[in-house]
C-alpha atoms as a printed R data frame, in Angstrom:
    type eleno elety resid chain resno      x       y      z
1   ATOM     1    CA   MET     A     1 11.474  -9.285 29.418
2   ATOM     2    CA   ALA     A     2 11.690 -10.706 25.925
3   ATOM     3    CA   SER     A     3 12.510 -14.334 25.370
4   ATOM     4    CA   ARG     A     4 13.111 -16.675 22.476
5   ATOM     5    CA   LEU     A     5 12.815 -20.193 23.811
6   ATOM     6    CA   LYS     A     6 14.193 -23.021 21.632
7   ATOM     7    CA   GLY     A     7 12.680 -22.098 18.284
8   ATOM     8    CA   GLU     A     8  9.753 -20.103 19.654
9   ATOM     9    CA   VAL     A     9  8.850 -16.694 18.341
10  ATOM    10    CA   SER     A    10  9.873 -13.915 20.746
11  ATOM    11    CA   LYS     A    11  7.306 -13.132 23.357
12  ATOM    12    CA   VAL     A    12  6.993 -10.435 25.974
13  ATOM    13    CA   ILE     A    13  6.816 -11.544 29.590
14  ATOM    14    CA   ALA     A    14  5.863  -8.784 32.029
15  ATOM    15    CA   CYS     A    15  6.919  -9.248 35.669
16  ATOM    16    CA   ASP     A    16  6.302  -6.976 38.633
17  ATOM    17    CA   VAL     A    17  5.872  -7.089 42.393
18  ATOM    18    CA   ASP     A    18  2.542  -5.297 41.868
19  ATOM    19    CA   ASP     A    19 -0.638  -7.132 40.798
20  ATOM    20    CA   ALA     A    20 -1.211  -4.346 38.250
21  ATOM    21    CA   VAL     A    21  1.130  -6.266 35.922
22  ATOM    22    CA   LEU     A    22 -1.642  -8.805 35.376
23  ATOM    23    CA   ASP     A    23 -3.566  -6.176 33.373
24  ATOM    24    CA   ASN     A    24 -0.649  -5.336 31.046
25  ATOM    25    CA   PRO     A    25 -2.148  -5.380 27.532
26  ATOM    26    CA   GLY     A    26  1.262  -5.393 25.820
27  ATOM    27    CA   ALA     A    27  2.453  -8.661 27.339
28  ATOM    28    CA   ASP     A    28  2.048 -12.183 26.032
29  ATOM    29    CA   GLU     A    29  2.465 -13.511 29.566
30  ATOM    30    CA   THR     A    30  2.306 -11.792 32.978
31  ATOM    31    CA   LEU     A    31  3.339 -12.787 36.441
32  ATOM    32    CA   VAL     A    32  3.669 -11.312 39.893
33  ATOM    33    CA   ILE     A    33  7.095 -11.909 41.413
34  ATOM    34    CA   GLN     A    34  8.252 -11.726 45.013
35  ATOM    35    CA   PRO     A    35 11.151  -9.369 45.850
36  ATOM    36    CA   ASP     A    36 13.289 -11.914 47.697
37  ATOM    37    CA   VAL     A    37 12.489 -15.052 45.702
38  ATOM    38    CA   PRO     A    38 14.534 -16.247 42.689
39  ATOM    39    CA   LEU     A    39 12.957 -15.443 39.335
40  ATOM    40    CA   PRO     A    40 11.010 -18.412 37.917
41  ATOM    41    CA   PHE     A    41 13.025 -18.695 34.684
42  ATOM    42    CA   GLU     A    42 15.735 -20.995 33.387
43  ATOM    43    CA   ASP     A    43 19.281 -19.710 32.959
44  ATOM    44    CA   GLY     A    44 20.053 -17.679 29.827
45  ATOM    45    CA   VAL     A    45 16.571 -17.489 28.301
46  ATOM    46    CA   PHE     A    46 16.134 -13.729 27.737
47  ATOM    47    CA   ASP     A    47 17.478 -11.711 24.808
48  ATOM    48    CA   LEU     A    48 16.284  -8.454 26.344
49  ATOM    49    CA   ILE     A    49 15.342  -7.333 29.836
50  ATOM    50    CA   VAL     A    50 13.753  -3.915 30.299
51  ATOM    51    CA   ALA     A    51 13.324  -2.225 33.674
52  ATOM    52    CA   ASP     A    52 11.518   1.117 33.658
53  ATOM    53    CA   PHE     A    53 11.944   3.079 36.906
54  ATOM    54    CA   VAL     A    54 12.672  -0.085 38.902
55  ATOM    55    CA   PHE     A    55 16.327   0.224 39.957
56  ATOM    56    CA   GLU     A    56 15.632   2.923 42.575
57  ATOM    57    CA   HIS     A    57 13.408   0.450 44.450
58  ATOM    58    CA   ILE     A    58 15.858  -2.485 44.562
59  ATOM    59    CA   ALA     A    59 16.877  -3.048 48.175
60  ATOM    60    CA   ASN     A    60 19.116  -6.043 47.446
61  ATOM    61    CA   PRO     A    61 21.202  -5.231 44.353
62  ATOM    62    CA   ALA     A    62 23.451  -8.286 44.843
63  ATOM    63    CA   ARG     A    63 20.518 -10.694 44.538
64  ATOM    64    CA   VAL     A    64 18.772  -8.816 41.733
65  ATOM    65    CA   SER     A    65 21.908  -8.313 39.620
66  ATOM    66    CA   SER     A    66 22.783 -11.989 40.082
67  ATOM    67    CA   GLU     A    67 19.312 -13.063 38.953
68  ATOM    68    CA   LEU     A    68 19.316 -10.721 35.943
69  ATOM    69    CA   ARG     A    69 22.781 -11.952 34.953
70  ATOM    70    CA   ARG     A    70 21.579 -15.558 35.337
71  ATOM    71    CA   ILE     A    71 18.487 -15.265 33.118
72  ATOM    72    CA   LEU     A    72 20.046 -13.029 30.419
73  ATOM    73    CA   LYS     A    73 21.576 -14.785 27.420
74  ATOM    74    CA   THR     A    74 25.148 -14.124 26.370
75  ATOM    75    CA   GLY     A    75 24.813 -11.307 23.837
76  ATOM    76    CA   GLY     A    76 21.568 -10.152 25.467
77  ATOM    77    CA   TRP     A    77 20.774  -6.632 26.650
78  ATOM    78    CA   LEU     A    78 19.624  -5.242 29.966
79  ATOM    79    CA   CYS     A    79 18.057  -1.835 29.370
80  ATOM    80    CA   ALA     A    80 16.734   0.386 32.133
81  ATOM    81    CA   ARG     A    81 15.585   3.899 32.848
82  ATOM    82    CA   ALA     A    82 16.204   5.050 36.395
83  ATOM    83    CA   PRO     A    83 16.682   8.215 38.421
84  ATOM    84    CA   ASN     A    84 20.290   9.251 38.934
85  ATOM    85    CA   LYS     A    85 21.263   8.901 42.607
86  ATOM    86    CA   TYR     A    86 22.858  12.380 42.431
87  ATOM    87    CA   GLY     A    87 20.077  14.125 40.520
88  ATOM    88    CA   PRO     A    88 18.046  16.830 42.277
89  ATOM    89    CA   ILE     A    89 14.822  14.811 42.551
90  ATOM    90    CA   SER     A    90 16.658  11.789 43.979
91  ATOM    91    CA   LEU     A    91 18.496  13.981 46.467
92  ATOM    92    CA   MET     A    92 15.208  15.550 47.597
93  ATOM    93    CA   THR     A    93 13.559  12.141 47.736
94  ATOM    94    CA   ARG     A    94 16.248  10.888 50.102
95  ATOM    95    CA   LEU     A    95 15.665  13.874 52.391
96  ATOM    96    CA   ILE     A    96 12.043  12.767 52.891
97  ATOM    97    CA   HIS     A    97 11.529   9.511 54.780
98  ATOM    98    CA   ASN     A    98  9.820   6.800 52.693
99  ATOM    99    CA   SER     A    99  6.833   6.864 55.059
100 ATOM   100    CA   ARG     A   100  6.155  10.455 53.936
101 ATOM   101    CA   HIS     A   101  6.563   9.985 50.177
102 ATOM   102    CA   SER     A   102  2.814   9.543 49.594
103 ATOM   103    CA   ARG     A   103  2.058  12.815 51.327
104 ATOM   104    CA   ALA     A   104  4.753  14.691 49.398
105 ATOM   105    CA   LEU     A   105  3.642  13.199 46.076
106 ATOM   106    CA   ARG     A   106  0.019  14.212 46.701
107 ATOM   107    CA   TRP     A   107  1.254  17.779 46.584
108 ATOM   108    CA   VAL     A   108  3.626  17.346 43.627
109 ATOM   109    CA   GLN     A   109  1.543  14.899 41.560
110 ATOM   110    CA   PRO     A   110 -2.071  15.126 42.789
111 ATOM   111    CA   GLU     A   111 -3.263  12.620 40.162
112 ATOM   112    CA   ARG     A   112 -0.965   9.885 41.526
113 ATOM   113    CA   HIS     A   113 -2.589   7.201 43.683
114 ATOM   114    CA   GLU     A   114 -1.064   6.191 47.017
115 ATOM   115    CA   ILE     A   115 -1.030   2.552 45.904
116 ATOM   116    CA   ASP     A   116  1.448   3.585 43.171
117 ATOM   117    CA   VAL     A   117  4.088   4.848 45.622
118 ATOM   118    CA   PHE     A   118  6.880   2.409 46.452
119 ATOM   119    CA   PRO     A   119  9.830   2.814 48.850
120 ATOM   120    CA   THR     A   120 13.038   4.074 47.271
121 ATOM   121    CA   VAL     A   121 16.560   3.053 48.277
122 ATOM   122    CA   PHE     A   122 18.820   4.214 45.382
123 ATOM   123    CA   LYS     A   123 21.326   1.350 45.697
124 ATOM   124    CA   LEU     A   124 21.572   0.793 41.925
125 ATOM   125    CA   ASN     A   125 21.448   4.355 40.597
126 ATOM   126    CA   SER     A   126 24.982   5.617 40.032
127 ATOM   127    CA   LYS     A   127 27.875   4.831 37.723
128 ATOM   128    CA   ARG     A   128 29.717   3.243 40.652
129 ATOM   129    CA   ASP     A   129 26.674   1.125 41.612
130 ATOM   130    CA   LEU     A   130 26.243  -0.127 38.046
131 ATOM   131    CA   ALA     A   131 29.955  -0.966 37.725
132 ATOM   132    CA   SER     A   132 29.887  -2.767 41.064
133 ATOM   133    CA   TRP     A   133 26.801  -4.920 40.470
134 ATOM   134    CA   PHE     A   134 27.240  -5.394 36.713
135 ATOM   135    CA   PRO     A   135 31.047  -5.762 36.400
136 ATOM   136    CA   SER     A   136 32.803  -4.963 33.130
137 ATOM   137    CA   ASP     A   137 34.249  -8.481 32.845
138 ATOM   138    CA   VAL     A   138 30.648  -9.722 32.350
139 ATOM   139    CA   PHE     A   139 28.892  -6.649 30.888
140 ATOM   140    CA   GLY     A   140 29.682  -3.997 28.341
141 ATOM   141    CA   HIS     A   141 28.476  -0.645 29.686
142 ATOM   142    CA   PHE     A   142 26.792   1.813 27.327
143 ATOM   143    CA   SER     A   143 24.858   3.855 29.894
144 ATOM   144    CA   TYR     A   144 24.575   7.611 30.097
145 ATOM   145    CA   ARG     A   145 22.975  10.322 32.177
146 ATOM   146    CA   HIS     A   146 20.074  12.154 30.603
147 ATOM   147    CA   GLU     A   147 18.035  15.244 31.382
148 ATOM   148    CA   PRO     A   148 14.418  14.846 30.251
149 ATOM   149    CA   GLU     A   149 11.818  17.559 30.668
150 ATOM   150    CA   PRO     A   150 11.044  18.053 34.362
151 ATOM   151    CA   SER     A   151  8.355  15.681 35.586
152 ATOM   152    CA   TYR     A   152  7.839  17.325 38.962
153 ATOM   153    CA   PHE     A   153  6.840  20.911 38.314
154 ATOM   154    CA   PHE     A   154  3.583  21.213 40.283
155 ATOM   155    CA   ASN     A   155  1.594  21.795 37.069
156 ATOM   156    CA   ASN     A   156  2.944  25.348 37.110
157 ATOM   157    CA   ARG     A   157  4.427  26.879 33.961
158 ATOM   158    CA   PHE     A   158  6.784  29.184 35.886
159 ATOM   159    CA   VAL     A   159  8.163  26.305 37.952
160 ATOM   160    CA   PHE     A   160  8.518  24.231 34.765
161 ATOM   161    CA   VAL     A   161 10.600  26.950 33.075
162 ATOM   162    CA   LEU     A   162 12.610  27.496 36.264
163 ATOM   163    CA   MET     A   163 13.376  23.773 36.456
164 ATOM   164    CA   LEU     A   164 14.373  23.663 32.765
165 ATOM   165    CA   PHE     A   165 16.814  26.491 33.422
166 ATOM   166    CA   SER     A   166 18.197  24.926 36.609
167 ATOM   167    CA   ASN     A   167 18.628  21.591 34.779
168 ATOM   168    CA   TRP     A   168 20.629  23.400 32.115
169 ATOM   169    CA   LEU     A   169 22.956  24.726 34.844
170 ATOM   170    CA   LEU     A   170 23.552  21.351 36.494
171 ATOM   171    CA   PRO     A   171 26.860  19.542 35.959
172 ATOM   172    CA   PRO     A   172 26.587  16.237 34.055
173 ATOM   173    CA   VAL     A   173 26.985  14.158 37.230
174 ATOM   174    CA   MET     A   174 23.673  15.638 38.445
175 ATOM   175    CA   LYS     A   175 21.556  14.913 35.359
176 ATOM   176    CA   SER     A   176 18.313  13.526 36.706
177 ATOM   177    CA   SER     A   177 18.053  10.212 34.829
178 ATOM   178    CA   TRP     A   178 20.109   7.226 33.803
179 ATOM   179    CA   LEU     A   179 19.513   5.469 30.516
180 ATOM   180    CA   ILE     A   180 21.161   2.135 31.181
181 ATOM   181    CA   PHE     A   181 22.286  -0.229 28.429
182 ATOM   182    CA   LEU     A   182 24.247  -3.274 29.546
183 ATOM   183    CA   TRP     A   183 25.349  -5.951 27.085
184 ATOM   184    CA   LYS     A   184 26.162  -9.389 28.477
185 ATOM   185    CA   LYS     A   185 29.482 -10.566 27.026
């Protein structure tokens, strides 16, 4: 989150539920937050809030969207990158119970540590979800679906090419990622 507090120069405040945030070298300030506790910031202090692959883990979108709306200044931006609820990876992820995600990811991404696997709920990962929790009377919506290079391809060139081709065939509603840009009116 970026903030300009009463004449201060902008600074980057990194927040996460994981203690790893404390080692973020790009932040001026870091803090560990609790999922069900209000954010420790005054109203309307942030010009920019960035959430990178966070929305798929938000179990309480009403509380989180309310808090983000509260701390974002009028004219500020909420920018996020998140999996699309209807993308192939998200659909497969929902077929596997959260308790088995670590095991599945060991096979797909062997370099990934179990401590870096968080439960997914996909309650804030569709156009309808975004419109519901960030209503157009408060936010301008400039979000779009995006198809990056496949990230889950088992380190296999053939599978990578096969996934590129299958992504090309998918209808737009199934693009794997959301690039979310919300402007607070």
